[in-house]
Amino acid sequence: MKNTIRKRTYAAVYRLLDRVSPIDGDCGKLCGSACCCAGEEDAAAKDLDLGIYLLPGEDKLFAKRGGSFEWNVIRAEDGDFPDSWRGKVYFIRCKTPPRCERRMRPLQCRFFPLAPHLLADGALKLILFPMEHLPYTCPLISERYPLSTDFIRASYTVWRRLIRDPLIRDLVAYDSRDRNTDELVFLDL
Ligand code: SF4
Ligand code: SF4
């Protein structure tokens, strides 16, 4: 899929997000790394697909397919993506969760438990990921842990940049469209 974000921009984004984390310390100790280790059965129970998809062009950072991940390719037209998405979407699965090559973990892992949300007027917000779309319980969400301000700000900065790409903006708009804003938890910046 064509996208406007260069490899070096993605690399800078990875570096920025390497410097922050949702809380001070390893949140995986709170939950046994639930977001890394949710299995097929957990997903089947909620009728969810497992796997981490890469944003358009994020695959440019991975010179060699493989490493910590199993790689799969689907056609965007066959998945739950905006109409503007056409062609290849890369899905990866971790071979030995929760261990991975940390500096190469994909953006979806780095933002979690935050998600971008576009309001009707086009304003970008950050929300806590809606739990009903998860096959596991994240205590940072369920117990409303206070998240690091640096993490929130860095995530917002990155999303503001990413949605300048039309395909990524379409994705965020697509994911935002059916959310009930009264049920969302918005993060202060
Ligand atoms: S983000 Fe949530 S589910 Fe994932 S390791 Fe941290 S606390 Fe656990
Ligand atoms: S890439 Fe790493 S952080 Fe992300 S789900 Fe896999 S094991 Fe967890």
Short mmCIF file of C-alpha atoms and ligand atoms in Angstrom, two decimals:
data_model
loop_
_atom_site.label_atom_id
_atom_site.label_comp_id
_atom_site.label_asym_id
_atom_site.label_seq_id
_atom_site.Cartn_x
_atom_site.Cartn_y
_atom_site.Cartn_z
CA MET A 1 0.00 0.00 0.00
CA LYS A 2 1.28 3.43 -0.89
CA ASN A 3 1.95 5.69 2.03
CA THR A 4 3.63 9.00 2.64
CA ILE A 5 5.65 8.13 5.73
CA ARG A 6 9.30 7.44 5.08
CA LYS A 7 11.37 4.75 6.68
CA ARG A 8 13.44 7.33 8.53
CA THR A 9 10.28 8.87 10.00
CA TYR A 10 9.16 5.49 11.28
CA ALA A 11 12.66 4.95 12.69
CA ALA A 12 12.47 8.30 14.52
CA VAL A 13 9.05 7.36 15.87
CA TYR A 14 10.41 4.05 17.17
CA ARG A 15 13.29 5.89 18.85
CA LEU A 16 10.97 8.41 20.47
CA LEU A 17 8.66 5.71 21.80
CA ASP A 18 11.64 3.65 23.01
CA ARG A 19 12.22 6.38 25.59
CA VAL A 20 8.78 6.19 27.22
CA SER A 21 6.54 3.55 28.75
CA PRO A 22 3.00 3.57 30.10
CA ILE A 23 4.05 3.46 33.75
CA ASP A 24 7.28 3.65 35.70
CA GLY A 25 8.43 0.01 35.64
CA ASP A 26 7.36 -3.13 33.84
CA CYS A 27 3.58 -3.25 33.64
CA GLY A 28 3.86 -6.86 32.44
CA LYS A 29 4.43 -7.81 36.08
CA LEU A 30 0.90 -6.66 36.90
CA CYS A 31 -0.78 -9.10 34.57
CA GLY A 32 1.69 -11.74 33.38
CA SER A 33 2.16 -9.75 30.17
CA ALA A 34 -1.44 -10.39 29.18
CA CYS A 35 -1.32 -8.32 26.00
CA CYS A 36 1.64 -10.33 24.72
CA CYS A 37 0.45 -13.75 25.81
CA ALA A 38 -3.27 -13.82 25.03
CA GLY A 39 -3.82 -17.04 23.17
CA GLU A 40 -6.05 -18.25 20.38
CA GLU A 41 -8.64 -19.47 22.90
CA ASP A 42 -8.90 -16.06 24.56
CA ALA A 43 -9.46 -14.46 21.16
CA ALA A 44 -11.93 -17.11 20.01
CA ALA A 45 -13.99 -16.52 23.17
CA LYS A 46 -14.50 -12.92 22.07
CA ASP A 47 -14.56 -13.72 18.36
CA LEU A 48 -11.47 -11.59 17.76
CA ASP A 49 -8.56 -12.05 15.39
CA LEU A 50 -5.18 -12.21 17.06
CA GLY A 51 -2.09 -10.70 15.61
CA ILE A 52 -0.57 -7.30 15.29
CA TYR A 53 -0.95 -5.49 12.03
CA LEU A 54 1.61 -2.99 10.88
CA LEU A 55 0.67 0.47 9.72
CA PRO A 56 1.17 1.20 6.01
CA GLY A 57 4.91 1.43 5.41
CA GLU A 58 5.92 0.33 8.91
CA ASP A 59 7.23 -2.89 7.36
CA LYS A 60 10.02 -0.81 5.74
CA LEU A 61 11.81 -0.97 9.10
CA PHE A 62 12.04 -4.73 8.93
CA ALA A 63 14.78 -5.51 6.44
CA LYS A 64 14.35 -9.20 7.01
CA ARG A 65 11.01 -10.80 7.67
CA GLY A 66 11.37 -13.18 10.54
CA GLY A 67 13.24 -12.46 13.74
CA SER A 68 10.96 -12.58 16.77
CA PHE A 69 7.89 -12.74 14.57
CA GLU A 70 5.88 -14.92 12.26
CA TRP A 71 4.85 -12.90 9.26
CA ASN A 72 1.53 -13.08 7.46
CA VAL A 73 0.17 -10.99 4.66
CA ILE A 74 -3.50 -10.38 4.03
CA ARG A 75 -5.30 -8.24 1.50
CA ALA A 76 -6.76 -5.11 3.04
CA GLU A 77 -9.96 -5.69 1.07
CA ASP A 78 -10.44 -8.95 2.99
CA GLY A 79 -9.99 -7.42 6.44
CA ASP A 80 -11.68 -4.86 8.66
CA PHE A 81 -10.04 -1.81 7.13
CA PRO A 82 -11.19 1.42 5.48
CA ASP A 83 -12.23 1.32 1.81
CA SER A 84 -9.16 3.36 0.90
CA TRP A 85 -6.92 0.50 2.05
CA ARG A 86 -6.01 -1.75 -0.87
CA GLY A 87 -3.40 -4.43 -1.20
CA LYS A 88 -1.02 -5.92 1.33
CA VAL A 89 -1.36 -5.58 5.08
CA TYR A 90 1.32 -7.23 7.21
CA PHE A 91 0.22 -9.15 10.28
CA ILE A 92 2.79 -10.43 12.71
CA ARG A 93 2.62 -12.85 15.59
CA CYS A 94 5.25 -13.14 18.28
CA LYS A 95 7.07 -16.45 18.39
CA THR A 96 8.06 -16.41 22.05
CA PRO A 97 5.86 -13.89 23.89
CA PRO A 98 6.42 -11.96 26.06
CA ARG A 99 10.03 -12.05 24.84
CA CYS A 100 10.77 -10.18 21.64
CA GLU A 101 13.36 -7.96 20.12
CA ARG A 102 12.12 -4.96 22.10
CA ARG A 103 13.57 -2.26 19.90
CA MET A 104 11.65 -3.80 16.98
CA ARG A 105 8.27 -4.23 18.62
CA PRO A 106 5.62 -2.73 16.38
CA LEU A 107 3.80 0.51 16.93
CA GLN A 108 0.65 -1.17 18.14
CA CYS A 109 2.61 -2.57 21.10
CA ARG A 110 4.20 0.75 21.83
CA PHE A 111 1.00 2.79 22.06
CA PHE A 112 -1.01 0.30 24.06
CA PRO A 113 -3.15 0.87 26.18
CA LEU A 114 -3.76 4.13 24.31
CA ALA A 115 -5.61 4.48 21.04
CA PRO A 116 -6.17 7.49 18.79
CA HIS A 117 -9.69 8.80 18.34
CA LEU A 118 -11.00 11.40 15.90
CA LEU A 119 -13.94 13.48 17.05
CA ALA A 120 -16.69 14.50 14.63
CA ASP A 121 -14.99 17.89 14.18
CA GLY A 122 -11.74 16.16 13.18
CA ALA A 123 -9.91 16.82 16.46
CA LEU A 124 -7.46 14.12 17.48
CA LYS A 125 -7.75 12.71 21.01
CA LEU A 126 -6.16 9.84 22.85
CA ILE A 127 -8.37 7.34 24.63
CA LEU A 128 -7.86 4.22 26.69
CA PHE A 129 -8.30 1.25 24.37
CA PRO A 130 -11.93 0.07 24.69
CA MET A 131 -11.83 -3.16 26.69
CA GLU A 132 -14.60 -4.91 24.77
CA HIS A 133 -12.21 -5.21 21.83
CA LEU A 134 -9.61 -7.09 23.87
CA PRO A 135 -9.36 -10.81 24.53
CA TYR A 136 -7.72 -10.17 27.93
CA THR A 137 -7.86 -7.73 30.83
CA CYS A 138 -5.29 -4.97 30.95
CA PRO A 139 -5.06 -3.63 34.51
CA LEU A 140 -3.85 -0.28 33.25
CA ILE A 141 -7.30 0.08 31.70
CA SER A 142 -9.52 -1.81 34.14
CA GLU A 143 -7.94 -0.20 37.20
CA ARG A 144 -7.34 3.16 35.53
CA TYR A 145 -3.68 3.30 36.43
CA PRO A 146 -2.30 6.81 36.08
CA LEU A 147 -0.19 6.73 32.94
CA SER A 148 3.09 8.52 32.45
CA THR A 149 2.66 12.03 31.13
CA ASP A 150 5.71 11.58 28.91
CA PHE A 151 4.17 8.44 27.42
CA ILE A 152 0.86 10.19 26.72
CA ARG A 153 2.54 13.22 25.19
CA ALA A 154 4.92 11.16 23.04
CA SER A 155 2.04 9.00 21.80
CA TYR A 156 0.01 12.07 20.92
CA THR A 157 2.93 13.68 19.12
CA VAL A 158 3.41 10.53 17.07
CA TRP A 159 -0.26 10.12 16.20
CA ARG A 160 -0.49 13.76 15.16
CA ARG A 161 2.32 13.05 12.71
CA LEU A 162 0.98 9.70 11.56
CA ILE A 163 -2.49 10.95 10.68
CA ARG A 164 -0.97 13.35 8.16
CA ASP A 165 -0.80 10.22 6.04
CA PRO A 166 -4.23 9.86 4.38
CA LEU A 167 -4.40 6.08 4.83
CA ILE A 168 -3.59 6.26 8.51
CA ARG A 169 -6.05 9.08 9.05
CA ASP A 170 -8.69 6.99 7.28
CA LEU A 171 -7.91 4.09 9.62
CA VAL A 172 -8.23 6.23 12.74
CA ALA A 173 -11.48 7.72 11.44
CA TYR A 174 -12.74 4.23 10.58
CA ASP A 175 -11.96 2.90 14.07
CA SER A 176 -13.52 5.99 15.68
CA ARG A 177 -16.73 6.02 13.71
CA ASP A 178 -18.85 3.63 15.79
CA ARG A 179 -17.50 4.45 19.22
CA ASN A 180 -19.86 5.96 21.73
CA THR A 181 -17.92 8.94 23.07
CA ASP A 182 -19.88 8.79 26.35
CA GLU A 183 -18.23 5.44 27.05
CA LEU A 184 -14.68 6.46 26.20
CA VAL A 185 -11.95 7.45 28.63
CA PHE A 186 -10.11 10.45 27.17
CA LEU A 187 -6.59 11.26 28.24
CA ASP A 188 -5.58 14.75 29.27
CA LEU A 189 -2.52 16.08 27.49
S1 SF4 B 1 -0.15 -2.97 28.70
FE1 SF4 B 1 -1.68 -3.86 30.09
S2 SF4 B 1 -1.97 -5.98 29.43
FE2 SF4 B 1 -0.05 -5.22 28.50
S3 SF4 B 1 1.58 -5.82 29.91
FE3 SF4 B 1 0.97 -3.74 30.47
S4 SF4 B 1 -0.61 -4.00 32.05
FE4 SF4 B 1 -0.38 -5.97 31.04
S1 SF4 B 2 6.10 -7.72 19.92
FE1 SF4 B 2 6.88 -7.95 21.99
S2 SF4 B 2 5.70 -6.42 23.14
FE2 SF4 B 2 4.58 -6.81 21.25
S3 SF4 B 2 3.10 -8.44 21.70
FE3 SF4 B 2 4.97 -9.40 20.90
S4 SF4 B 2 6.14 -9.97 22.69
FE4 SF4 B 2 4.66 -8.44 23.33
#
